[in-house]
Short mmCIF file of C-alpha atoms in Angstrom, two decimals:
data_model
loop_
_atom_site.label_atom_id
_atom_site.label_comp_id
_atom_site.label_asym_id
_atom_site.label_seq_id
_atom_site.Cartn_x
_atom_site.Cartn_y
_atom_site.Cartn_z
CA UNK R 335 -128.78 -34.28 -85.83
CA UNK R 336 -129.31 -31.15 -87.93
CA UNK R 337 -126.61 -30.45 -91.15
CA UNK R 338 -125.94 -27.66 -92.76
CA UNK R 339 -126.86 -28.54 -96.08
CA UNK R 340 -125.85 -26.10 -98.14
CA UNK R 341 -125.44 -26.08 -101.57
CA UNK R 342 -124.90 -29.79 -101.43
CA UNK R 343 -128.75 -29.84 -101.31
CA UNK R 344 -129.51 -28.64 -104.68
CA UNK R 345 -128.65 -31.93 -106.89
CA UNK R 346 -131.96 -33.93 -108.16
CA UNK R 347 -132.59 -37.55 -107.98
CA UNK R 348 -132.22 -39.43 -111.03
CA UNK R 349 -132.02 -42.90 -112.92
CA UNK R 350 -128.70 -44.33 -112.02
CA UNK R 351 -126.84 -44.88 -114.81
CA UNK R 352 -125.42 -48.07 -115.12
CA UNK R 353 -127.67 -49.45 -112.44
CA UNK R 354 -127.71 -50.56 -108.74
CA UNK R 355 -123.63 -51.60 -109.15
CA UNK R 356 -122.50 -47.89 -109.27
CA UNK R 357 -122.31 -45.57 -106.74
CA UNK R 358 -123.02 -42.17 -106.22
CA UNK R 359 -120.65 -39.80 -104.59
CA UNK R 360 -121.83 -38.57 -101.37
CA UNK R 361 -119.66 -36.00 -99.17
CA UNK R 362 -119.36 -36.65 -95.50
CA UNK R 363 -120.39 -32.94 -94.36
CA UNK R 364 -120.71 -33.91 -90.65
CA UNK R 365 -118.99 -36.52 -88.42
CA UNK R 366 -120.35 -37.47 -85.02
CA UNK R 367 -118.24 -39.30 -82.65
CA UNK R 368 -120.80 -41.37 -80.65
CA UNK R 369 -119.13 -44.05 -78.62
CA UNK R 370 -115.55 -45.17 -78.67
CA UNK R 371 -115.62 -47.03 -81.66
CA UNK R 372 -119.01 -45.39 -83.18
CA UNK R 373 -119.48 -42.75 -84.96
CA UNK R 374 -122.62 -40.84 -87.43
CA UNK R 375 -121.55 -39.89 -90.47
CA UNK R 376 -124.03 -37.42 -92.43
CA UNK R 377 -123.71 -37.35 -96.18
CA UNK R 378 -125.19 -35.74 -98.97
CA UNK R 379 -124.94 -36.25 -102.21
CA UNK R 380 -122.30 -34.80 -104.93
CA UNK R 381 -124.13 -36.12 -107.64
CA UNK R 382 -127.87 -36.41 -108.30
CA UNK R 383 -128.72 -38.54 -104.62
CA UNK R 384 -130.01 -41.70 -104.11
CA UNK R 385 -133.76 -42.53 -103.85
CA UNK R 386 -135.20 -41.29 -100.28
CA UNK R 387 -134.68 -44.78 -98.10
CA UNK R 388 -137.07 -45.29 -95.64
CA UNK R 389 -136.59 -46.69 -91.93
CA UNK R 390 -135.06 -49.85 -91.95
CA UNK R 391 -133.27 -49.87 -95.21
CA UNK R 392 -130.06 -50.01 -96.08
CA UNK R 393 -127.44 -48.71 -98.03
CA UNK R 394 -124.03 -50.21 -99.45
CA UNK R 395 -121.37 -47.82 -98.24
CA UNK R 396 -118.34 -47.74 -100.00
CA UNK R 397 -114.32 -46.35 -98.80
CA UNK R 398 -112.56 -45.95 -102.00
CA UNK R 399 -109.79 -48.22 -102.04
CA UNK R 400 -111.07 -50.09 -98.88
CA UNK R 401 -114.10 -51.77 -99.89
CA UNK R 402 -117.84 -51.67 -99.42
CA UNK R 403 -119.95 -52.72 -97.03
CA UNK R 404 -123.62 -52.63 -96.11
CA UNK R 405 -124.90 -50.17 -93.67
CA UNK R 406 -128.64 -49.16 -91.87
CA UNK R 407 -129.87 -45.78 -92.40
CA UNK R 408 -129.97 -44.46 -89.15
CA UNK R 409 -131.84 -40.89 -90.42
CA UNK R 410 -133.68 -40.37 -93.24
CA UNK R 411 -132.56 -36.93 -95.88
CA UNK R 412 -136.33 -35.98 -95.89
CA UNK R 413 -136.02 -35.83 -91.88
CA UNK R 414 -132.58 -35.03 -91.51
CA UNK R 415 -131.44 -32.92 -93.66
CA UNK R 416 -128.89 -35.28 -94.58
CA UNK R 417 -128.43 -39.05 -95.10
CA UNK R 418 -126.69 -40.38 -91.81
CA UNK R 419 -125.20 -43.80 -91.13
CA UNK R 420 -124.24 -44.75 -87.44
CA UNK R 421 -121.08 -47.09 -88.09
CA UNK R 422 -119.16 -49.40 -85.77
CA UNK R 423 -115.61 -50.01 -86.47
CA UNK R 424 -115.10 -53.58 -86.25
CA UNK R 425 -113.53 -54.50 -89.49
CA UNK R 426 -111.03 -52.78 -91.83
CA UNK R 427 -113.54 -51.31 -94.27
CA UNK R 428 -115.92 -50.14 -91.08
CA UNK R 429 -113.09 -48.83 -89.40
CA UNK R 430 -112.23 -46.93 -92.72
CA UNK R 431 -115.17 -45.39 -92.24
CA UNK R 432 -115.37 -44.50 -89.24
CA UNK R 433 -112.03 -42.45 -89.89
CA UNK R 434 -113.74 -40.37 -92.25
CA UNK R 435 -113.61 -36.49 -91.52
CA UNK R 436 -116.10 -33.94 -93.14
CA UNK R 437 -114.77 -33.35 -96.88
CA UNK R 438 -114.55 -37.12 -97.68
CA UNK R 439 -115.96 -38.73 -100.32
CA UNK R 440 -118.09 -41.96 -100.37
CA UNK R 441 -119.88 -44.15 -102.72
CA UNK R 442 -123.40 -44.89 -101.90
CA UNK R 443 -126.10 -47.91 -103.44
CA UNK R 444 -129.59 -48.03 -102.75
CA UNK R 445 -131.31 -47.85 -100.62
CA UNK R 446 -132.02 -51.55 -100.59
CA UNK R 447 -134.28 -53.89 -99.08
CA UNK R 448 -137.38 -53.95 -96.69
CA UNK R 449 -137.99 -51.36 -93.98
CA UNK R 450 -140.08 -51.31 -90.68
CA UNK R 451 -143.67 -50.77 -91.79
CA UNK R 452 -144.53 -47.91 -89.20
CA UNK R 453 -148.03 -47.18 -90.54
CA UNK R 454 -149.26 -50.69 -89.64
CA UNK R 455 -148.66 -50.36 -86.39
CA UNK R 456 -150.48 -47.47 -85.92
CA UNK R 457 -153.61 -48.11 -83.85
CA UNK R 458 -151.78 -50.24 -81.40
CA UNK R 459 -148.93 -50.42 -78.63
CA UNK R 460 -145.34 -50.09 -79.79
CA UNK R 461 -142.54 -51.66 -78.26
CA UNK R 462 -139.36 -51.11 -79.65
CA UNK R 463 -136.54 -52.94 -78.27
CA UNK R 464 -132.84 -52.08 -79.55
CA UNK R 465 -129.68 -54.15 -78.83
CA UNK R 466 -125.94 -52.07 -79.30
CA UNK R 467 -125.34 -50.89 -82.80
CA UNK R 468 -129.33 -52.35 -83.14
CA UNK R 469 -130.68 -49.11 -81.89
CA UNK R 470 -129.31 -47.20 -85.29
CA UNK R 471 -131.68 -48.86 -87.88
CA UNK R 472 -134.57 -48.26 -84.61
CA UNK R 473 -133.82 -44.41 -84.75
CA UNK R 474 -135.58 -43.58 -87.60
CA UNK R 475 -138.98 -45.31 -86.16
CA UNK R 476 -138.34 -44.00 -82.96
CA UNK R 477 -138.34 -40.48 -84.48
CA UNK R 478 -141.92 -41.26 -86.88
CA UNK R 479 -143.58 -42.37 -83.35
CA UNK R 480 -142.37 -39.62 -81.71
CA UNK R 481 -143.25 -37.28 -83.98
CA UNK R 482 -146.91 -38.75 -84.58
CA UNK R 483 -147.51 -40.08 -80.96
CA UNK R 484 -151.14 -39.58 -80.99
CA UNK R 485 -151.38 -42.13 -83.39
CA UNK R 486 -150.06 -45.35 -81.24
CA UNK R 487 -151.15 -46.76 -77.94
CA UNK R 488 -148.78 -46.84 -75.25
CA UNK R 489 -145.14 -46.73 -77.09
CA UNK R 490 -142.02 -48.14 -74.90
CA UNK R 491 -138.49 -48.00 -76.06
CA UNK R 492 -136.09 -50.20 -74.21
CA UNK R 493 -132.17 -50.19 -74.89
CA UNK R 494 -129.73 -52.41 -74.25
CA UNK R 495 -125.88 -51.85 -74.04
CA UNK R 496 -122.88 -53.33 -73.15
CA UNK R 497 -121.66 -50.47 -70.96
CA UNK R 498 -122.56 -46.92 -70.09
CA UNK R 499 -119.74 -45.57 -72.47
CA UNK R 500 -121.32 -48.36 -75.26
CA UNK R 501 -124.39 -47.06 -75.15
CA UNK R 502 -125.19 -44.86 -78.68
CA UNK R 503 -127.26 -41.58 -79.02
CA UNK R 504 -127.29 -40.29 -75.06
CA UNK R 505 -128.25 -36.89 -76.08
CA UNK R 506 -131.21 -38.16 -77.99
CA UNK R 507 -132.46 -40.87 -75.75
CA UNK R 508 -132.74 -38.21 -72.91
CA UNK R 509 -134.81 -36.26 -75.28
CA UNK R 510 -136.66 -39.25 -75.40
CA UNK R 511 -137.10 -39.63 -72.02
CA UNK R 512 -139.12 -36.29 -71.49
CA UNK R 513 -141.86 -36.89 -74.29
CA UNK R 514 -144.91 -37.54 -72.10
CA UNK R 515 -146.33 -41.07 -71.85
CA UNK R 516 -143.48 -42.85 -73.39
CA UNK R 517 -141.70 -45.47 -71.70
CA UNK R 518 -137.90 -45.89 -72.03
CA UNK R 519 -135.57 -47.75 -70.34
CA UNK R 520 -132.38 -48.83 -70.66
CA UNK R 521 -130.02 -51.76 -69.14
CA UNK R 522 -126.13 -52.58 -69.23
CA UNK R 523 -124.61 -55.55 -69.56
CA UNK R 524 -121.76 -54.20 -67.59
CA UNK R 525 -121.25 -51.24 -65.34
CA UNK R 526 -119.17 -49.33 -62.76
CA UNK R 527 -120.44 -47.39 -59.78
CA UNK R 528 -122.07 -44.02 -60.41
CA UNK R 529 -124.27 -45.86 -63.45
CA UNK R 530 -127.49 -44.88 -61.85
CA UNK R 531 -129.93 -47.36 -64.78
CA UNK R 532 -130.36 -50.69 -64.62
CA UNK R 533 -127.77 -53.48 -65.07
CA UNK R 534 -129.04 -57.40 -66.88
CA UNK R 535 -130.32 -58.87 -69.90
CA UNK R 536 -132.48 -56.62 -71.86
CA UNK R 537 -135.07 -59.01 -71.46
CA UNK R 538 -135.36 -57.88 -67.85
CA UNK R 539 -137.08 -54.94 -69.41
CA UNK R 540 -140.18 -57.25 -70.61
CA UNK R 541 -141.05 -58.04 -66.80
CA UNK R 542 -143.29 -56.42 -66.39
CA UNK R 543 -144.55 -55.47 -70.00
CA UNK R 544 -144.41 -51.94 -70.31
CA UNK R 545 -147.44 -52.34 -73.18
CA UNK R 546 -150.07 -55.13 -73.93
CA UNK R 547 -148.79 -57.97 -74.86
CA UNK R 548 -151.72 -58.98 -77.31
CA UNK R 549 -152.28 -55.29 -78.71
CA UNK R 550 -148.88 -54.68 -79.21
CA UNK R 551 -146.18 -53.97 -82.57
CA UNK R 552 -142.89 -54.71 -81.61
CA UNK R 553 -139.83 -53.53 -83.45
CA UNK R 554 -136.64 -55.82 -82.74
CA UNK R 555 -133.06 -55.27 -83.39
CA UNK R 556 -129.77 -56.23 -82.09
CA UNK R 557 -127.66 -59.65 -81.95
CA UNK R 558 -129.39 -62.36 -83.38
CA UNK R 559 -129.35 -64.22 -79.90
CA UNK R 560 -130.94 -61.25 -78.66
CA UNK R 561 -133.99 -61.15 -81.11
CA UNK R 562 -134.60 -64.69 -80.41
CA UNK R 563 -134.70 -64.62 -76.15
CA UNK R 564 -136.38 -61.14 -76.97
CA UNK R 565 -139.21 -62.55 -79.63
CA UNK R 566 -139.45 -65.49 -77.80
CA UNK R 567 -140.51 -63.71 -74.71
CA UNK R 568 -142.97 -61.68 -76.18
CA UNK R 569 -144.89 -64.52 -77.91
CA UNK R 570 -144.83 -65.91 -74.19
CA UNK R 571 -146.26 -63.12 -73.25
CA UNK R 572 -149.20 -63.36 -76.15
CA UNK R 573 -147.61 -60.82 -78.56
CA UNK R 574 -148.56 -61.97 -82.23
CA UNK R 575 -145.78 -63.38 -84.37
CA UNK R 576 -146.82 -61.43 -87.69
CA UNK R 577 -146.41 -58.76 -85.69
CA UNK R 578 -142.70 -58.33 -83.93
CA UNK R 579 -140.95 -57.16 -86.80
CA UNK R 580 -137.10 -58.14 -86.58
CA UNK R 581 -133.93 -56.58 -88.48
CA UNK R 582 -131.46 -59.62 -89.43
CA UNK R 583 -128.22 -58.73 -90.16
CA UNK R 584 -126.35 -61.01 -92.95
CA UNK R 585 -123.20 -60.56 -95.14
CA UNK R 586 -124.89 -58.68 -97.77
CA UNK R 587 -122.39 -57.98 -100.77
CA UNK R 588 -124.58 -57.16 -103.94
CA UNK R 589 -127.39 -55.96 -102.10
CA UNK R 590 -129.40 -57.19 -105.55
CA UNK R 591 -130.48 -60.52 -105.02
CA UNK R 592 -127.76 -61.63 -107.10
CA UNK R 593 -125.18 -63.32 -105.16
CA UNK R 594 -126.74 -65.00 -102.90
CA UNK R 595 -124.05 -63.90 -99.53
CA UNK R 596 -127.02 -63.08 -97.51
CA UNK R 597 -129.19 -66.11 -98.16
CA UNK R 598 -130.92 -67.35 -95.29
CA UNK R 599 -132.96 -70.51 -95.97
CA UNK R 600 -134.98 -68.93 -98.62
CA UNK R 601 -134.95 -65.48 -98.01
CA UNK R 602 -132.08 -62.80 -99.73
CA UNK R 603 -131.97 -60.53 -96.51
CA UNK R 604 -131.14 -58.15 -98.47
CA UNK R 605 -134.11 -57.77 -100.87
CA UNK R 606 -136.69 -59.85 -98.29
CA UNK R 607 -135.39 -58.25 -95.66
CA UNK R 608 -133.89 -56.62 -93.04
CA UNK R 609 -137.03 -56.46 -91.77
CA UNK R 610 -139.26 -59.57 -91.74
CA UNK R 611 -141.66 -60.47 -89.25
CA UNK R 612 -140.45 -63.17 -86.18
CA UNK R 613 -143.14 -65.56 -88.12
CA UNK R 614 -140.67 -65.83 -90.77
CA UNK R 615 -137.48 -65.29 -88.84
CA UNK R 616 -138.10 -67.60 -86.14
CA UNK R 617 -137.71 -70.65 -87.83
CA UNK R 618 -134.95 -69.90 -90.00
CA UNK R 619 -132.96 -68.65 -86.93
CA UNK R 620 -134.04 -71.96 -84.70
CA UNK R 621 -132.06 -74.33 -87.82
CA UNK R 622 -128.83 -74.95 -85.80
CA UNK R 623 -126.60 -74.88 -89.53
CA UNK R 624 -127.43 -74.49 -92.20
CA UNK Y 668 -162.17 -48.53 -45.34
CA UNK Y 669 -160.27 -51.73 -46.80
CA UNK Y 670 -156.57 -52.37 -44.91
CA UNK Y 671 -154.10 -53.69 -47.38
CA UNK Y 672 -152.13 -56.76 -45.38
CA UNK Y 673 -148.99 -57.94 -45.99
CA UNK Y 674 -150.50 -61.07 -46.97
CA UNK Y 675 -152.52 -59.33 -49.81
CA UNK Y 676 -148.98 -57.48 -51.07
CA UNK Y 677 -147.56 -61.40 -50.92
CA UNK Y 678 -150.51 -62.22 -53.38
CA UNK Y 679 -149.43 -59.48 -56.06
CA UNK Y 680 -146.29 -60.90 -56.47
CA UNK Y 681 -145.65 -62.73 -59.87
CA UNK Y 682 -143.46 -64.96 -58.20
CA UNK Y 683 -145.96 -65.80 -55.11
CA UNK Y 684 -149.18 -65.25 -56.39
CA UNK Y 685 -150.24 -68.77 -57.71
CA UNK Y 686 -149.24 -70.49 -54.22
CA UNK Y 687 -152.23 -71.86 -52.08
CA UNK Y 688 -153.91 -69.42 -50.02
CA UNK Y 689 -152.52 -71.23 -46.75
CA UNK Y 690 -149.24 -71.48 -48.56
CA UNK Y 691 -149.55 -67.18 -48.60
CA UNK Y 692 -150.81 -67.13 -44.84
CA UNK Y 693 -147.69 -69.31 -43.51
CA UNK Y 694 -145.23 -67.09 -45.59
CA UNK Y 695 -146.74 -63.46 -44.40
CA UNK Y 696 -146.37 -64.81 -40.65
CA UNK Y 697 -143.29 -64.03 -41.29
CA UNK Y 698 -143.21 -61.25 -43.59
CA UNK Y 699 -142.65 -57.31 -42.91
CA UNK Y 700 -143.44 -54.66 -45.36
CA UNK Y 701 -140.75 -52.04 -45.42
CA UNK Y 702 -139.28 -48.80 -47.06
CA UNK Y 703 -135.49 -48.60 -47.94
CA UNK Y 704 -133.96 -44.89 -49.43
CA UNK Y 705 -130.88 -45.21 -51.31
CA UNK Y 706 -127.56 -45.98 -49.81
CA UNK Y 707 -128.89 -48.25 -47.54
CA UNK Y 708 -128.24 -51.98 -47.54
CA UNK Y 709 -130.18 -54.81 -47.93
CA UNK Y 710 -127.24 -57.28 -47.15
CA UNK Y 711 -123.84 -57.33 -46.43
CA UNK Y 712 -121.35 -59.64 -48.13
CA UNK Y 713 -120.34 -62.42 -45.61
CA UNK Y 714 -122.98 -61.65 -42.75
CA UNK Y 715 -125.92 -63.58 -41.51
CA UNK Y 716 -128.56 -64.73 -44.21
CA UNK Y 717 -131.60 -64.01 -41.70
CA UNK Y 718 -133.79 -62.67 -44.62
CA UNK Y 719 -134.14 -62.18 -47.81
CA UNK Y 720 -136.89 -59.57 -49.83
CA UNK Y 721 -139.52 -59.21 -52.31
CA UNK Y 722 -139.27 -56.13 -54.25
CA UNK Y 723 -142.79 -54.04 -54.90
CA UNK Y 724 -141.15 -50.91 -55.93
CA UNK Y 725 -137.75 -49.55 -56.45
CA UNK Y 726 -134.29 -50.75 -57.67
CA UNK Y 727 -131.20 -52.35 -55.97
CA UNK Y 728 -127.87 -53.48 -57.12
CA UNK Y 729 -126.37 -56.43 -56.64
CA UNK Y 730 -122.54 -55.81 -55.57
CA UNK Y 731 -119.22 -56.84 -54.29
CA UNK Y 732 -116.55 -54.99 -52.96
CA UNK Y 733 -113.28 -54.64 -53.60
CA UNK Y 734 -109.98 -52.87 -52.89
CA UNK Y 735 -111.25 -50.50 -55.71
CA UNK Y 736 -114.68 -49.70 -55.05
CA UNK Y 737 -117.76 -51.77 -55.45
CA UNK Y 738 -118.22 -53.95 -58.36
CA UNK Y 739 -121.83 -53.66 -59.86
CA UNK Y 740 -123.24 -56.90 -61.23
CA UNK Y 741 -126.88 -56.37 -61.56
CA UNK Y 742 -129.67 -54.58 -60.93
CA UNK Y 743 -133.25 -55.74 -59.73
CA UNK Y 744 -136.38 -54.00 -59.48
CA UNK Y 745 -140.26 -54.25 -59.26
CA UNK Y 746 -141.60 -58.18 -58.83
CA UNK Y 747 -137.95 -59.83 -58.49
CA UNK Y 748 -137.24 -62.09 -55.48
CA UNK Y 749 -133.67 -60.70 -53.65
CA UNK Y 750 -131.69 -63.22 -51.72
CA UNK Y 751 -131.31 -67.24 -51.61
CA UNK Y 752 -128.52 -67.65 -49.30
CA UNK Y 753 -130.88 -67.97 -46.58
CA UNK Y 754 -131.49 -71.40 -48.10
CA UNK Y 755 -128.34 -72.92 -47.77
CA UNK Y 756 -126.21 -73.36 -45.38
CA UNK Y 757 -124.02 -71.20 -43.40
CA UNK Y 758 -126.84 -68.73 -44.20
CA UNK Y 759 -124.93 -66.24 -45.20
CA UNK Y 760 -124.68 -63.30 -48.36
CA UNK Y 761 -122.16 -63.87 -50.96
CA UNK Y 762 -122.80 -60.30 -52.32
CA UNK Y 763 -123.91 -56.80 -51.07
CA UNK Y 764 -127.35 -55.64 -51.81
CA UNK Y 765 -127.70 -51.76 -51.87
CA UNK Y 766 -130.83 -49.74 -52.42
CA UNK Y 767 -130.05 -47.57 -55.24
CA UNK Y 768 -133.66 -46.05 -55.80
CA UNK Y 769 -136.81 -45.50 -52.89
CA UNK Y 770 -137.73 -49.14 -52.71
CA UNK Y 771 -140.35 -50.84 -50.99
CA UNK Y 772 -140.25 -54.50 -50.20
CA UNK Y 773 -141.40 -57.04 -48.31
CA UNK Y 774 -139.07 -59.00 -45.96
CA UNK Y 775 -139.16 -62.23 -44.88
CA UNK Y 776 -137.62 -63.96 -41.96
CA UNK Y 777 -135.83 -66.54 -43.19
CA UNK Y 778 -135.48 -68.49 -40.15
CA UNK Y 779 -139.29 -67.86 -39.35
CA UNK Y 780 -139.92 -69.24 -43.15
CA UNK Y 781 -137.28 -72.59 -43.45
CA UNK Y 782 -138.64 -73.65 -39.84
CA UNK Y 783 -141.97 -73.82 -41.72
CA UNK Y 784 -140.78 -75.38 -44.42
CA UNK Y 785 -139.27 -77.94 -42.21
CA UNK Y 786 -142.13 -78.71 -40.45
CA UNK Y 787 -144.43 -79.30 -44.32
CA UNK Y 788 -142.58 -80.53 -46.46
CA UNK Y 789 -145.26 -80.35 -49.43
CA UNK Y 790 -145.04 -76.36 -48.43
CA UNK Y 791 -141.08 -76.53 -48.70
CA UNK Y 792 -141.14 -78.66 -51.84
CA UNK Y 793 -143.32 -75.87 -53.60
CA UNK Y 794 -141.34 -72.75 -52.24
CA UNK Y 795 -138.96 -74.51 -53.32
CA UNK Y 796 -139.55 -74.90 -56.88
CA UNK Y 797 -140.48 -71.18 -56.86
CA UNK Y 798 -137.00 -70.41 -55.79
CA UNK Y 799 -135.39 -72.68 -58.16
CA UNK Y 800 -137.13 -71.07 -61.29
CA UNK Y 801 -135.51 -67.58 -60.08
CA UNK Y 802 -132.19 -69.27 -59.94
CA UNK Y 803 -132.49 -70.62 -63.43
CA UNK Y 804 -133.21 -67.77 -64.90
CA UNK Y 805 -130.92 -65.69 -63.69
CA UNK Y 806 -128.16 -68.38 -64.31
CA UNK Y 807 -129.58 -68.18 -67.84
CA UNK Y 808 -129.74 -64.82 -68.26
CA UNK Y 809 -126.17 -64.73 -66.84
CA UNK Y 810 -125.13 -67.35 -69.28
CA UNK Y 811 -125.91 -65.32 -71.82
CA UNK Y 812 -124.79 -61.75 -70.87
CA UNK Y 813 -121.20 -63.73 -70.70
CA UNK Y 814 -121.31 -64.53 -74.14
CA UNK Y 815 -120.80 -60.68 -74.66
CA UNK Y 816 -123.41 -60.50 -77.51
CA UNK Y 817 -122.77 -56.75 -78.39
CA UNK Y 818 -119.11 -57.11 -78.26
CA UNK Y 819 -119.13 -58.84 -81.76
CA UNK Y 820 -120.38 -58.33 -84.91
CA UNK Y 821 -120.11 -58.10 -88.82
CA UNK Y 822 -116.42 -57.92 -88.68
CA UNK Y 823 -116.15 -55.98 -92.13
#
């Protein structure tokens, strides 16, 4: 999504002062209404912005008054022109957000934690495989492949939904559609007549693989359940463990390693993650309580 | 010039193509291959169960009507097995099948096919097993589209 990013543009990154706890003021300059209860919100910065996150990090959004929460980067400035968050309303501070018109002001932290490590999976296949509101941390890869396809194998992108009217960025995933020699498909849980795609478990997009199983990087988020039927699949199928990357999604609060919200086992999500590989995920996600 | 038979498209199925060679020869005895455009139906809800399909190519939809239109409830495509009613008695479709892309499939006669079955048992027993590892997973994967897993969320 291209923004206008006027003058806005100008400010220069800088040491935070008074560290990682204090936001920065960013101005929502563009609001995107992508689903029912989705929307993109592109912000840029009033004061000196936030490091350049990379894809697969997050940020801690905050709605003066309403409280913060922690969101994926679903563009990158550097690409975008703008920092943009795709945000489901779900809760009151989400929903907050998502009620946001151009001229607001946010607070932003970070970016924090791990990202997808594109460059390692250049060389081979990539399979990315994005579940609802997973498909926003996803877009940011999706774009790198795209935009150095020569680089990877055979790349599929498969998308799964709840319904047609669920399903985020339609304008972009036709784009997708009509790059040459990438795969993408897409499958509703639910659907009326006149849906024309397909309608099951996403993991009725794995049969048959649309890359090599043993030569391929896979890129995994959504639902927890759905990252473990997915991953589990795929190492079925031969796919190396180190190398399905998976986003887990925890209550992050600090976003510092500090209070300990997001611990899983031994991992702080939000500094050893999102993004971990299913070698360390699947375990922690197969201990029935922890 | 090589012919392609119907038993040689049996054997490139995923969910045929381990079975004993005279396991593959009894089943294309009663096999068709055949091309289906859209709009056309594989099965009707509540009529006679006298075959069921292997998809090669192609996408149907699995649906039942209603006073409303026709309620989609999933799609199948390339590889996937279409139709166990033929199994059970009365032998007859619980849901509509309607071609909803050019498909190609193979069809089966399933009275030709559960006669055989009758007669070898051993032959039943392992078509049967192959049919009953389709209906698990579709149960499962049924089981756990219910649970509505992009309906929830962080609720913050």
């Amino acid at each position: 999504m291209p923004v206008d990013v006027g003058a806005l543009s100008q400010a220069e990154p800088v040491d935070r002062l008074g560290g990682p706890m204090v936001p920065t003021r960013y101005e929502v300059v563009s609001r995107h209404q992508e689903t029912a209860d989705s929307v993109t919100l592109a912000l840029m910065p009033v004061d000196a912005p936030i490091a350049d996150p990379t894809p697969g990090q997050f940020t801690m959004l905050y709605t003066f008054g309403v409280g913060e929460i922690p969101i994926s980067v679903s563009g990158c400035p550097q690409r975008e022109g703008a920092l943009l968050h795709t945000i489901r309303g779900v809760g009151a501070t989400s929903r907050a957000l998502c009620a946001l018109e151009p001229g607001a002001v946010v607070g932003v932290r970070g970016p924090f934690g791990v990202g997808w490590d594109v460059s390692a999976a250049e060389g081979s296949d990539v399979l990315i495989v994005a579940g609802g509101i997973g498909l926003a941390p996803l877009r940011p890869v999706i774009r790198e492949v795209l935009t150095h396809r020569d680089r990877f194998g055979r790349v599929a992108i498969l998308i799964g939904a709840r319904t047609p009217g669920e399903l985020l960025y339609t304008e972009q995933i036709a784009q997708w559609r009509s790059v040459p020699d990438v795969h993408v498909d897409v499958t509703v849980d639910a659907a009326t007549r006149g849906w024309s795609g397909n309608v099951g478990l996403i993991t009725m997009l794995l049969d048959p693989l649309p890359v090599t199983a043993t030569a391929a990087s896979v890129f995994l988020c959504g639902p927890e359940v759905m990252i473990r039927v997915t991953s589990r699949n795929l190492v079925d199928a031969g796919t190396d463990p180190d190398r399905i990357f998976v986003s887990l999604e925890r209550n992050m609060h600090c976003a510092i390693r500090q209070c300990g919200h997001c611990q899983l086992g031994p991992l702080f999500v939000c500094a050893d993650g999102p993004v971990v590989t299913w070698t360390a995920a699947g375990p922690l996600l197969a201990v029935r309580r922890w | 010039m090589n012919t392609i038979t119907i038993r040689d498209l049996l054997a490139e199925q995923a969910v045929l193509h381990d079975l004993p060679a005279a396991d593959l020869d009894l089943i294309a005895g009663c096999a068709r291959n055949q091309y289906f455009t859209p709009g056309a139906f594989l099965a009707r809800e509540d009529t006679d169960a006298n075959q069921f399909f292997v998809i090669r190519e192609g996408k149907v939809a699995l649906e039942m009507h209603s006073p409303t239109g026709s309620l989609l409830m999933e799609t199948l495509g390339r590889g996937e097995l279409v139709g166990w009613s033929w199994l059970f008695e009365p032998y007859r479709w619980v849901f509509d099948v309607e071609v909803v892309a050019p498909t190609r499939a193979i069809v089966i006669d399933s009275a030709c096919l559960r006669d055989k079955c009758d007669a070898d048992a051993e032959f039943g027993y392992r078509l049967m097993k192959r049919f009953a590892r389709v209906i698990a997973d579709r149960l499962q994967t049924t089981r756990v589209r219910l649970l509505d897993l992009y309906g929830g969320g962080n609720a913050r």
